[in-house]
Coordinates of N, CA and C in Angstrom, one line a residue:
M1443 N -68.7 -0.4 -29.9 CA -69.8 0.5 -29.7 C -69.9 1.4 -30.9
M1444 N -71.1 1.6 -31.5 CA -71.3 2.5 -32.6 C -71.2 3.9 -32.1
K1445 N -70.4 4.7 -32.8 CA -70.2 6.1 -32.4 C -71.4 6.9 -33.0
K1446 N -71.8 7.9 -32.2 CA -72.7 8.8 -32.8 C -72.0 9.9 -33.5
F1447 N -72.7 10.5 -34.5 CA -72.1 11.6 -35.2 C -73.2 12.6 -35.5
G1448 N -72.9 13.8 -35.8 CA -74.0 14.7 -36.2 C -73.4 15.8 -37.1
I1449 N -74.3 16.6 -37.5 CA -73.9 17.8 -38.4 C -74.7 19.0 -38.0
L1450 N -74.1 20.1 -37.9 CA -74.8 21.3 -37.6 C -74.6 22.3 -38.7
F1451 N -75.7 22.6 -39.4 CA -75.6 23.4 -40.6 C -75.6 24.9 -40.2
F1452 N -74.7 25.7 -40.7 CA -74.8 27.1 -40.4 C -74.9 27.9 -41.7
L1453 N -75.9 28.7 -41.9 CA -76.1 29.5 -43.0 C -76.1 31.0 -42.6
S1454 N -74.9 31.5 -42.2 CA -74.7 32.8 -41.8 C -75.5 33.0 -40.5
L1455 N -76.7 33.5 -40.5 CA -77.4 33.8 -39.3 C -78.4 32.7 -38.9
F1456 N -78.3 31.5 -39.6 CA -79.2 30.5 -39.3 C -78.5 29.3 -38.7
A1457 N -79.2 28.4 -38.1 CA -78.7 27.1 -37.6 C -79.7 26.0 -37.9
F1458 N -79.3 24.9 -38.4 CA -80.1 23.8 -38.6 C -79.4 22.6 -37.9
L1459 N -80.0 21.9 -37.0 CA -79.4 20.8 -36.3 C -79.9 19.5 -36.6
S1460 N -79.0 18.5 -36.8 CA -79.4 17.1 -37.0 C -78.4 16.2 -36.4
Q1461 N -79.0 15.1 -35.8 CA -78.1 14.1 -35.1 C -78.8 12.8 -35.2
V1462 N -78.0 11.7 -35.5 CA -78.5 10.4 -35.6 C -77.4 9.4 -35.5
N1463 N -77.8 8.2 -35.1 CA -76.8 7.1 -35.1 C -76.6 6.6 -36.5
P1464 N -75.4 6.4 -37.0 CA -75.1 6.0 -38.4 C -75.7 4.6 -38.8
A1465 N -75.8 3.7 -37.8 CA -76.4 2.4 -38.1 C -77.9 2.6 -38.5
E1466 N -78.5 3.4 -37.7 CA -79.9 3.7 -37.9 C -80.1 4.5 -39.3
A1467 N -79.1 5.3 -39.6 CA -79.2 6.1 -40.8 C -79.2 5.2 -42.1
Q1468 N -78.4 4.1 -42.0 CA -78.3 3.2 -43.1 C -79.6 2.5 -43.5
R1469 N -80.4 2.3 -42.5 CA -81.7 1.6 -42.7 C -82.8 2.4 -43.3
R1470 N -82.6 3.7 -43.3 CA -83.7 4.6 -43.8 C -83.3 5.3 -45.1
R1471 N -84.2 5.1 -46.1 CA -83.9 5.8 -47.4 C -85.3 6.3 -47.9
N1472 N -85.2 7.0 -49.1 CA -86.4 7.6 -49.7 C -87.1 8.4 -48.7
T1473 N -86.4 9.3 -48.0 CA -86.9 10.2 -47.0 C -86.8 11.7 -47.4
N1474 N -87.9 12.4 -47.2 CA -87.9 13.9 -47.4 C -88.0 14.5 -46.0
V1475 N -87.1 15.4 -45.7 CA -87.1 16.1 -44.4 C -87.1 17.6 -44.7
T1476 N -87.9 18.3 -43.9 CA -88.0 19.8 -43.9 C -87.6 20.3 -42.6
I1477 N -86.6 21.2 -42.5 CA -86.2 21.8 -41.3 C -86.3 23.3 -41.3
E1478 N -87.0 23.9 -40.3 CA -87.2 25.3 -40.3 C -86.0 25.9 -39.6
A1479 N -85.6 27.1 -40.2 CA -84.4 27.8 -39.7 C -84.7 28.5 -38.4
E1480 N -83.6 28.7 -37.6 CA -83.7 29.5 -36.4 C -82.7 30.6 -36.5
V1481 N -83.1 31.8 -36.3 CA -82.2 33.0 -36.3 C -81.4 32.9 -35.1
V1482 N -80.1 33.1 -35.2 CA -79.1 33.0 -34.1 C -78.3 34.3 -34.1
T1483 N -77.5 34.5 -33.0 CA -76.7 35.7 -32.9 C -75.2 35.3 -32.8
G1484 N -74.9 34.2 -33.4 CA -73.5 33.7 -33.4 C -73.5 32.2 -33.8
W1485 N -72.3 31.6 -33.7 CA -72.2 30.2 -33.9 C -72.7 29.4 -32.7
N1486 N -73.8 28.7 -32.7 CA -74.4 28.1 -31.6 C -74.6 29.0 -30.4
R1487 N -75.0 30.2 -30.7 CA -75.3 31.2 -29.7 C -76.6 32.0 -30.0
L1488 N -77.4 32.2 -29.0 CA -78.6 33.0 -29.1 C -78.6 33.9 -27.9
F1489 N -78.5 35.2 -28.1 CA -78.4 36.2 -27.0 C -77.3 35.8 -26.0
G1490 N -76.2 35.3 -26.5 CA -75.0 35.0 -25.6 C -75.0 33.7 -25.0
K1491 N -76.1 32.9 -25.2 CA -76.2 31.6 -24.5 C -76.1 30.5 -25.6
P1492 N -75.6 29.3 -25.2 CA -75.6 28.2 -26.2 C -77.0 27.8 -26.6
R1493 N -77.1 27.6 -27.9 CA -78.5 27.2 -28.4 C -78.6 25.7 -28.3
Y1494 N -77.5 24.9 -28.5 CA -77.6 23.5 -28.4 C -76.5 23.0 -27.4
R1495 N -76.8 21.9 -26.8 CA -75.9 21.3 -25.9 C -75.7 19.8 -26.3
W1496 N -74.5 19.4 -26.5 CA -74.2 18.0 -27.0 C -73.6 17.2 -25.8
D1497 N -74.4 16.5 -25.1 CA -74.0 15.8 -23.9 C -73.0 14.7 -24.1
F1498 N -72.9 14.2 -25.3 CA -71.9 13.1 -25.6 C -70.5 13.7 -25.9
L1499 N -70.4 15.0 -25.9 CA -69.0 15.6 -26.0 C -68.6 16.1 -24.7
S1500 N -67.3 16.1 -24.4 CA -66.7 16.6 -23.2 C -66.6 18.1 -23.2
A1501 N -66.6 18.7 -22.1 CA -66.4 20.1 -22.0 C -65.0 20.5 -22.4
P1502 N -64.9 21.7 -23.1 CA -65.9 22.7 -23.4 C -66.6 22.5 -24.7
L1503 N -66.3 21.4 -25.4 CA -66.9 21.2 -26.7 C -68.4 21.0 -26.7
N1504 N -68.9 20.5 -25.5 CA -70.4 20.3 -25.5 C -71.2 21.6 -25.5
L1505 N -70.5 22.7 -25.3 CA -71.2 24.0 -25.4 C -70.4 24.9 -26.4
A1506 N -69.8 24.3 -27.4 CA -68.9 25.0 -28.3 C -69.8 26.0 -29.1
G1507 N -69.2 27.2 -29.3 CA -69.9 28.2 -30.0 C -69.2 29.6 -29.7
A1508 N -69.7 30.6 -30.3 CA -69.2 32.0 -30.1 C -70.3 33.0 -30.6
T1509 N -70.4 34.0 -29.8 CA -71.2 35.2 -30.1 C -70.5 36.0 -31.2
T1510 N -71.2 36.4 -32.2 CA -70.5 37.1 -33.3 C -71.1 38.6 -33.5
M1511 N -71.9 39.0 -32.6 CA -72.4 40.4 -32.7 C -72.8 40.9 -31.3
G1512 N -72.7 42.2 -31.2 CA -73.1 42.9 -30.0 C -73.9 44.1 -30.3
I1513 N -74.1 45.0 -29.4 CA -74.8 46.3 -29.7 C -73.8 47.4 -29.7
Y1514 N -73.9 48.3 -30.7 CA -73.0 49.4 -30.9 C -73.0 50.3 -29.7
N1515 N -71.8 50.6 -29.1 CA -71.6 51.4 -28.0 C -70.9 52.7 -28.4
P1516 N -71.5 53.8 -28.7 CA -70.8 55.0 -29.1 C -70.0 55.6 -28.0
N1517 N -70.2 55.2 -26.8 CA -69.5 55.9 -25.7 C -68.4 55.0 -25.1
G1518 N -68.0 53.9 -25.7 CA -67.0 53.0 -25.2 C -66.3 52.3 -26.3
K1519 N -65.3 51.5 -25.9 CA -64.5 50.7 -26.9 C -65.1 49.3 -27.1
E1520 N -65.9 48.8 -26.2 CA -66.5 47.5 -26.3 C -68.0 47.6 -26.6
P1521 N -68.5 46.7 -27.4 CA -70.0 46.7 -27.6 C -70.7 46.3 -26.4
L1522 N -72.0 46.6 -26.3 CA -72.8 46.2 -25.3 C -73.4 44.8 -25.6
P1523 N -73.7 44.0 -24.6 CA -74.2 42.7 -24.8 C -75.6 42.7 -25.5
L1524 N -75.9 41.8 -26.4 CA -77.2 41.6 -27.0 C -78.0 40.6 -26.3
T1525 N -79.1 41.0 -25.7 CA -80.0 40.1 -24.9 C -81.4 40.1 -25.5
A1526 N -82.2 39.2 -25.0 CA -83.6 39.1 -25.4 C -84.4 40.4 -25.2
S1527 N -83.9 41.2 -24.2 CA -84.6 42.5 -23.9 C -84.1 43.7 -24.6
T1528 N -83.0 43.5 -25.4 CA -82.4 44.6 -26.1 C -83.5 45.3 -27.0
R1529 N -83.4 46.6 -27.1 CA -84.3 47.4 -28.0 C -84.2 46.9 -29.4
K1530 N -85.3 46.8 -30.1 CA -85.3 46.4 -31.5 C -84.6 47.3 -32.4
D1531 N -84.5 48.6 -32.0 CA -83.9 49.6 -32.9 C -82.4 49.8 -32.6
A1532 N -81.9 48.9 -31.7 CA -80.4 49.0 -31.4 C -79.6 48.5 -32.6
V1533 N -78.5 49.2 -32.8 CA -77.6 48.9 -33.9 C -76.6 47.8 -33.6
L1534 N -76.6 46.8 -34.5 CA -75.6 45.7 -34.3 C -74.2 46.1 -34.6
A1535 N -73.3 45.5 -33.9 CA -71.9 45.8 -34.1 C -71.0 44.6 -33.9
S1536 N -69.7 44.7 -34.3 CA -68.8 43.6 -34.3 C -68.4 43.3 -32.8
I1537 N -68.0 42.0 -32.6 CA -67.6 41.6 -31.2 C -66.6 40.4 -31.4
V1538 N -65.8 40.2 -30.4 CA -64.9 39.0 -30.3 C -65.2 38.3 -29.1
D1539 N -65.7 37.0 -29.2 CA -66.1 36.2 -28.0 C -64.9 35.5 -27.4
P1540 N -64.6 35.7 -26.1 CA -63.4 35.1 -25.5 C -63.5 33.6 -25.5
F1541 N -64.7 33.0 -25.7 CA -64.8 31.5 -25.8 C -64.1 30.9 -26.9
L1542 N -63.8 31.7 -28.0 CA -63.1 31.2 -29.1 C -61.7 30.8 -28.7
E1543 N -61.1 31.5 -27.8 CA -59.8 31.1 -27.3 C -59.8 29.8 -26.5
T1544 N -61.0 29.5 -25.9 CA -61.1 28.3 -25.1 C -61.2 27.0 -25.9
I1545 N -61.9 27.1 -27.1 CA -62.1 25.9 -27.9 C -61.1 25.9 -29.0
F1546 N -60.5 27.0 -29.4 CA -59.4 27.0 -30.4 C -58.2 27.7 -29.8
P1547 N -57.3 26.9 -29.2 CA -56.1 27.5 -28.6 C -55.2 28.4 -29.5
V1548 N -55.3 28.1 -30.8 CA -54.5 28.9 -31.7 C -55.0 30.3 -31.9
F1549 N -56.2 30.6 -31.4 CA -56.9 31.9 -31.5 C -56.4 32.7 -30.3
D1550 N -55.7 33.8 -30.6 CA -55.1 34.7 -29.5 C -55.9 36.0 -29.5
L1551 N -56.6 36.2 -28.4 CA -57.4 37.5 -28.3 C -56.5 38.7 -28.2
E1552 N -55.2 38.5 -27.8 CA -54.3 39.7 -27.6 C -53.9 40.2 -29.0
T1553 N -54.1 39.4 -30.0 CA -53.7 39.9 -31.4 C -54.9 40.6 -32.1
T1554 N -56.1 40.6 -31.5 CA -57.2 41.3 -32.1 C -57.0 42.8 -32.2
D1555 N -57.3 43.2 -33.4 CA -57.2 44.7 -33.7 C -58.4 45.4 -33.0
P1556 N -58.1 46.2 -32.0 CA -59.2 46.9 -31.2 C -60.0 47.8 -32.1
G1557 N -59.5 48.2 -33.3 CA -60.2 49.0 -34.2 C -61.3 48.2 -35.0
A1558 N -61.2 46.9 -34.9 CA -62.2 46.0 -35.5 C -63.4 45.6 -34.6
V1559 N -63.3 46.1 -33.4 CA -64.3 45.7 -32.4 C -65.3 46.9 -32.2
N1560 N -66.5 46.7 -31.9 CA -67.5 47.7 -31.7 C -67.7 48.6 -33.0
V1561 N -67.7 47.9 -34.1 CA -67.9 48.6 -35.4 C -69.3 48.2 -35.9
P1562 N -70.2 49.2 -36.2 CA -71.5 48.8 -36.8 C -71.4 47.9 -38.0
L1563 N -72.2 46.9 -38.1 CA -72.1 45.9 -39.1 C -72.0 46.5 -40.5
R1564 N -72.7 47.6 -40.7 CA -72.7 48.2 -42.1 C -71.4 48.8 -42.4
Q1565 N -70.6 49.1 -41.4 CA -69.3 49.8 -41.6 C -68.1 48.8 -41.5
I1566 N -68.3 47.6 -41.3 CA -67.2 46.6 -41.2 C -66.4 46.6 -42.5
D1567 N -65.1 46.7 -42.4 CA -64.2 46.7 -43.6 C -64.4 45.4 -44.5
T1568 N -64.3 45.6 -45.8 CA -64.5 44.5 -46.7 C -63.3 44.5 -47.7
W1569 N -62.9 43.2 -48.0 CA -61.8 43.1 -49.0 C -62.3 43.6 -50.3
V1570 N -61.6 44.7 -50.9 CA -62.0 45.2 -52.2 C -60.9 45.0 -53.2
S1571 N -59.7 44.6 -52.8 CA -58.6 44.4 -53.7 C -57.7 43.3 -53.3
G1572 N -57.9 42.1 -53.9 CA -57.1 41.0 -53.6 C -55.6 41.2 -53.9
D1573 N -55.3 42.0 -54.9 CA -53.9 42.3 -55.2 C -53.1 43.0 -54.2
L1574 N -53.8 44.0 -53.6 CA -53.1 44.9 -52.6 C -53.4 44.6 -51.2
S1575 N -54.4 43.6 -51.0 CA -54.8 43.3 -49.6 C -55.2 44.5 -48.8
V1576 N -56.0 45.3 -49.4 CA -56.5 46.6 -48.8 C -57.9 46.3 -48.3
R1577 N -58.1 46.7 -47.0 CA -59.5 46.6 -46.4 C -60.0 48.0 -46.2
T1578 N -61.3 48.2 -46.7 CA -61.9 49.5 -46.6 C -63.4 49.3 -46.7
P1579 N -64.2 50.1 -46.1 CA -65.7 50.0 -46.3 C -66.1 50.2 -47.7
L1580 N -67.0 49.4 -48.2 CA -67.5 49.6 -49.6 C -68.1 50.9 -49.8
P1581 N -67.7 51.7 -50.8 CA -68.3 53.0 -51.0 C -69.6 52.9 -51.8
F1582 N -70.4 53.9 -51.8 CA -71.6 53.9 -52.7 C -71.1 54.0 -54.1
Q1583 N -71.9 53.5 -55.0 CA -71.5 53.3 -56.4 C -71.0 54.6 -57.1
L1584 N -71.7 55.7 -56.8 CA -71.4 57.0 -57.5 C -70.1 57.6 -56.9
D1585 N -69.8 57.2 -55.7 CA -68.6 57.7 -55.0 C -67.3 56.9 -55.2
A1586 N -67.5 55.7 -55.8 CA -66.4 54.7 -55.9 C -65.4 55.1 -56.9
P1587 N -64.1 55.1 -56.6 CA -63.1 55.3 -57.6 C -63.2 54.3 -58.7
V1588 N -62.7 54.7 -59.9 CA -62.8 53.8 -61.0 C -62.1 52.5 -60.8
V1589 N -60.9 52.5 -60.1 CA -60.1 51.3 -59.9 C -60.6 50.5 -58.7
S1590 N -61.7 50.9 -58.0 CA -62.1 50.1 -56.9 C -63.3 49.3 -57.2
R1591 N -63.4 48.1 -56.6 CA -64.6 47.3 -56.8 C -65.7 47.8 -55.9
S1592 N -66.9 47.8 -56.4 CA -68.1 48.2 -55.6 C -69.3 47.4 -56.0
Q1593 N -70.4 47.6 -55.2 CA -71.6 46.8 -55.4 C -72.4 47.4 -56.6
S1594 N -73.0 46.6 -57.4 CA -73.8 47.1 -58.5 C -75.1 47.7 -58.0
N1595 N -75.5 47.3 -56.8 CA -76.8 47.9 -56.2 C -76.5 48.1 -54.7
P1596 N -75.8 49.1 -54.4 CA -75.4 49.3 -53.0 C -76.6 49.5 -52.0
E1597 N -76.4 49.1 -50.8 CA -77.4 49.3 -49.8 C -77.5 50.7 -49.3
S1598 N -78.6 51.0 -48.7 CA -78.8 52.3 -48.1 C -77.8 52.5 -46.9
P1599 N -77.5 53.7 -46.5 CA -76.6 53.8 -45.4 C -77.2 53.5 -44.0
N1600 N -78.4 53.1 -43.9 CA -79.1 52.8 -42.7 C -78.4 51.7 -42.0
P1601 N -78.1 51.8 -40.6 CA -77.5 50.7 -39.9 C -78.3 49.5 -39.8
I1602 N -77.7 48.3 -39.5 CA -78.5 47.1 -39.4 C -78.8 47.0 -37.9
T1603 N -80.1 46.9 -37.6 CA -80.6 46.8 -36.3 C -81.0 45.4 -35.9
V1604 N -81.4 45.3 -34.6 CA -81.8 44.0 -34.1 C -83.1 43.5 -34.8
A1605 N -84.0 44.5 -35.1 CA -85.2 44.2 -35.8 C -84.9 43.7 -37.2
D1606 N -84.0 44.3 -37.9 CA -83.6 43.9 -39.2 C -83.1 42.4 -39.2
W1607 N -82.3 42.1 -38.2 CA -81.7 40.8 -38.2 C -82.7 39.7 -38.0
F1608 N -83.7 40.0 -37.1 CA -84.6 38.9 -36.7 C -85.8 38.9 -37.7
K1609 N -85.8 39.6 -38.7 CA -86.8 39.5 -39.8 C -86.5 38.2 -40.6
A1610 N -85.3 37.8 -40.6 CA -84.9 36.7 -41.5 C -85.6 35.4 -41.2
S1611 N -85.8 34.6 -42.2 CA -86.4 33.3 -42.1 C -85.8 32.4 -43.1
G1612 N -86.0 31.1 -43.0 CA -85.4 30.1 -43.9 C -86.0 28.7 -43.7
Q1613 N -85.8 27.9 -44.7 CA -86.3 26.5 -44.6 C -85.3 25.6 -45.4
M1614 N -84.9 24.5 -44.9 CA -84.0 23.6 -45.5 C -84.8 22.3 -45.9
Q1615 N -84.7 21.9 -47.1 CA -85.3 20.6 -47.5 C -84.3 19.6 -47.9
I1616 N -84.3 18.4 -47.3 CA -83.3 17.4 -47.6 C -84.1 16.2 -48.3
N1617 N -83.7 15.8 -49.5 CA -84.3 14.7 -50.2 C -83.2 13.7 -50.5
C1618 N -83.4 12.5 -50.1 CA -82.5 11.4 -50.4 C -83.3 10.2 -50.9
D1619 N -82.8 9.4 -51.8 CA -83.4 8.2 -52.3 C -82.5 7.0 -52.3
S1620 N -83.0 5.9 -52.6 CA -82.2 4.6 -52.5 C -81.2 4.5 -53.6
R1621 N -81.3 5.4 -54.6 CA -80.3 5.4 -55.7 C -79.1 6.3 -55.4
G1622 N -79.1 6.9 -54.3 CA -78.0 7.8 -53.9 C -78.1 9.2 -54.4
N1623 N -79.3 9.6 -54.8 CA -79.5 11.0 -55.1 C -79.8 11.8 -53.8
N1624 N -78.9 12.6 -53.5 CA -79.1 13.4 -52.2 C -79.0 14.9 -52.5
R1625 N -80.1 15.6 -52.2 CA -80.2 17.0 -52.6 C -80.6 17.8 -51.4
V1626 N -80.0 18.9 -51.2 CA -80.3 19.9 -50.2 C -80.6 21.2 -50.8
R1627 N -81.8 21.8 -50.4 CA -82.2 23.0 -51.0 C -82.7 23.9 -49.8
V1628 N -82.1 25.1 -49.8 CA -82.4 26.1 -48.7 C -83.0 27.4 -49.3
R1629 N -84.2 27.8 -48.8 CA -84.8 29.0 -49.2 C -84.6 30.0 -48.1
L1630 N -84.1 31.2 -48.4 CA -83.8 32.2 -47.4 C -84.6 33.5 -47.7
N1631 N -85.1 34.1 -46.7 CA -85.9 35.3 -46.9 C -85.5 36.4 -45.9
N1632 N -85.6 37.7 -46.3 CA -85.4 38.8 -45.5 C -84.0 38.9 -44.8
L1633 N -83.0 38.4 -45.5 CA -81.7 38.7 -45.1 C -81.2 40.1 -45.5
I1634 N -80.0 40.4 -45.2 CA -79.5 41.7 -45.6 C -79.4 41.7 -47.1
P1635 N -80.0 42.6 -47.9 CA -80.0 42.6 -49.3 C -78.6 42.8 -49.9
N1636 N -78.4 42.2 -51.1 CA -77.2 42.3 -51.9 C -75.9 42.0 -51.1
R1637 N -75.9 40.9 -50.4 CA -74.8 40.5 -49.6 C -74.4 39.1 -49.9
V1638 N -73.1 38.8 -49.7 CA -72.5 37.5 -49.9 C -72.5 36.7 -48.6
Y1639 N -73.1 35.5 -48.6 CA -73.1 34.7 -47.4 C -72.4 33.4 -47.7
T1640 N -72.0 32.7 -46.7 CA -71.4 31.3 -46.9 C -72.1 30.3 -46.0
V1641 N -72.1 29.0 -46.4 CA -72.8 28.0 -45.7 C -71.7 27.0 -45.2
W1642 N -71.8 26.6 -43.9 CA -70.8 25.7 -43.3 C -71.5 24.6 -42.6
A1643 N -70.9 23.5 -42.5 CA -71.3 22.3 -41.7 C -70.3 22.1 -40.6
M1644 N -70.8 22.0 -39.4 CA -69.9 21.7 -38.3 C -70.0 20.3 -37.9
W1645 N -69.0 19.5 -38.1 CA -69.0 18.1 -37.8 C -68.5 17.8 -36.4
Y1646 N -69.1 16.9 -35.7 CA -68.5 16.5 -34.4 C -68.7 15.0 -34.2
T1647 N -67.9 14.4 -33.4 CA -67.9 13.0 -33.1 C -67.8 12.7 -31.7
A1648 N -68.1 11.5 -31.3 CA -68.2 11.1 -29.8 C -66.8 11.1 -29.2
D1649 N -65.7 11.1 -30.0 CA -64.4 11.0 -29.5 C -63.8 12.4 -29.2
G1650 N -64.7 13.4 -29.3 CA -64.3 14.8 -28.9 C -63.8 15.7 -30.0
N1651 N -63.8 15.2 -31.2 CA -63.3 16.0 -32.3 C -64.5 16.9 -32.9
I1652 N -64.1 18.1 -33.3 CA -65.1 19.0 -33.9 C -64.4 19.8 -35.0
F1653 N -65.0 19.9 -36.2 CA -64.3 20.7 -37.2 C -65.3 21.2 -38.2
P1654 N -65.1 22.4 -38.8 CA -65.9 23.0 -39.8 C -65.6 22.6 -41.2
Q1655 N -66.6 22.6 -42.1 CA -66.3 22.2 -43.5 C -67.3 23.0 -44.4
P1656 N -66.8 23.6 -45.5 CA -67.7 24.2 -46.4 C -68.8 23.2 -46.9
F1657 N -70.1 23.6 -46.6 CA -71.1 22.6 -46.9 C -71.3 22.4 -48.4
G1658 N -71.2 21.2 -48.9 CA -71.4 20.9 -50.3 C -70.1 21.2 -51.1
G1659 N -69.0 21.5 -50.4 CA -67.8 21.8 -51.1 C -67.7 23.3 -51.4
V1660 N -66.6 23.7 -52.1 CA -66.4 25.1 -52.5 C -66.7 25.3 -54.0
P1661 N -67.4 26.4 -54.3 CA -67.8 27.5 -53.5 C -69.0 27.1 -52.6
N1662 N -69.1 27.7 -51.4 CA -70.2 27.4 -50.6 C -70.9 28.7 -50.3
A1663 N -71.0 29.6 -51.3 CA -71.5 31.0 -51.1 C -72.8 31.2 -51.9
Y1664 N -73.6 32.1 -51.4 CA -74.8 32.6 -52.2 C -74.9 34.1 -52.0
V1665 N -75.6 34.7 -52.9 CA -75.8 36.2 -52.8 C -77.3 36.5 -52.8
T1666 N -77.7 37.4 -51.8 CA -79.1 37.8 -51.7 C -79.4 38.8 -52.7
N1667 N -80.7 38.8 -53.1 CA -81.1 39.8 -54.1 C -81.5 41.1 -53.4
S1668 N -82.1 42.1 -54.1 CA -82.4 43.4 -53.6 C -83.4 43.3 -52.4
R1669 N -84.1 42.2 -52.3 CA -85.1 42.0 -51.2 C -84.6 41.2 -50.1
G1670 N -83.3 40.7 -50.2 CA -82.7 39.9 -49.2 C -83.1 38.5 -49.3
N1671 N -83.5 38.0 -50.4 CA -83.9 36.6 -50.6 C -82.8 35.8 -51.4
A1672 N -82.8 34.5 -51.2 CA -81.8 33.7 -51.9 C -82.2 32.3 -51.8
V1673 N -81.6 31.5 -52.7 CA -81.8 30.0 -52.7 C -80.4 29.4 -52.8
F1674 N -80.1 28.4 -51.9 CA -78.9 27.7 -52.0 C -79.2 26.2 -52.1
S1675 N -78.6 25.5 -53.1 CA -78.9 24.1 -53.3 C -77.6 23.4 -53.6
R1676 N -77.6 22.1 -53.2 CA -76.4 21.3 -53.5 C -76.8 19.8 -53.7
Q1677 N -76.2 19.2 -54.6 CA -76.3 17.7 -54.8 C -75.1 17.1 -54.1
L1678 N -75.4 16.2 -53.1 CA -74.3 15.7 -52.3 C -74.0 14.2 -52.6
N1679 N -72.8 13.8 -52.2 CA -72.5 12.4 -52.4 C -72.7 11.6 -51.1
F1680 N -73.5 12.2 -50.2 CA -73.9 11.5 -49.0 C -75.3 12.1 -48.6
C1681 N -76.0 11.4 -47.7 CA -77.3 11.9 -47.2 C -77.0 12.4 -45.8
P1682 N -77.3 13.7 -45.6 CA -77.2 14.2 -44.2 C -77.9 13.4 -43.2
P1683 N -77.4 13.3 -42.0 CA -78.0 12.4 -41.0 C -79.5 12.5 -40.8
E1684 N -80.0 13.7 -40.8 CA -81.4 13.9 -40.5 C -82.3 13.2 -41.5
A1685 N -81.9 13.1 -42.8 CA -82.7 12.5 -43.8 C -82.3 11.1 -44.3
A1686 N -81.2 10.6 -43.7 CA -80.6 9.3 -44.2 C -81.5 8.2 -43.9

């Protein structure tokens, strides 16, 4: 019996889903596909609920995913849940989803640094020195020590809100031809300006396996400009299932 397979593209705050039978994929060529992005609040999560359900996978992988942000709670240690009714001016903060421990047994919630939870996204520590492995918030350019790495065009100190997050939009174009030219191009708009993002593909198969992979190989990163816009493109040695 032919196994189904699929690929779920993640571009930071976006998700693009495609699924097809490989025998069917081999029969189709010279196809152009456009996929509109959906803003999400985690890996296969929107407001704490699974965005996609894969019925051919056994539980818990059929609902695999994790929420990656909550609402900053200045009066407590844990962030508040982000829901569809949350105020648009609410400040987004870091969170650790217990579901991670369910699908990845090696992930131990007890080892999570409590100081890394309920931190506004703008204040999350960033690696600034690979030599010393020091984590610290990026300072503004004028305040940065000479020996420290900093952004050439730092952001304003304003926190990232729910409204800011959901302004984002994107579109993926997949073009494949019979000669094996397979190109993926993604246009992204209204993301957080001057930030580094990465692109991942989550592969899954009918036998219950699931694994992430840098989409298009390494490096799989892009940097937004001062307006929060970016373009990510890759030439692939295969045609993604949706366009094959």
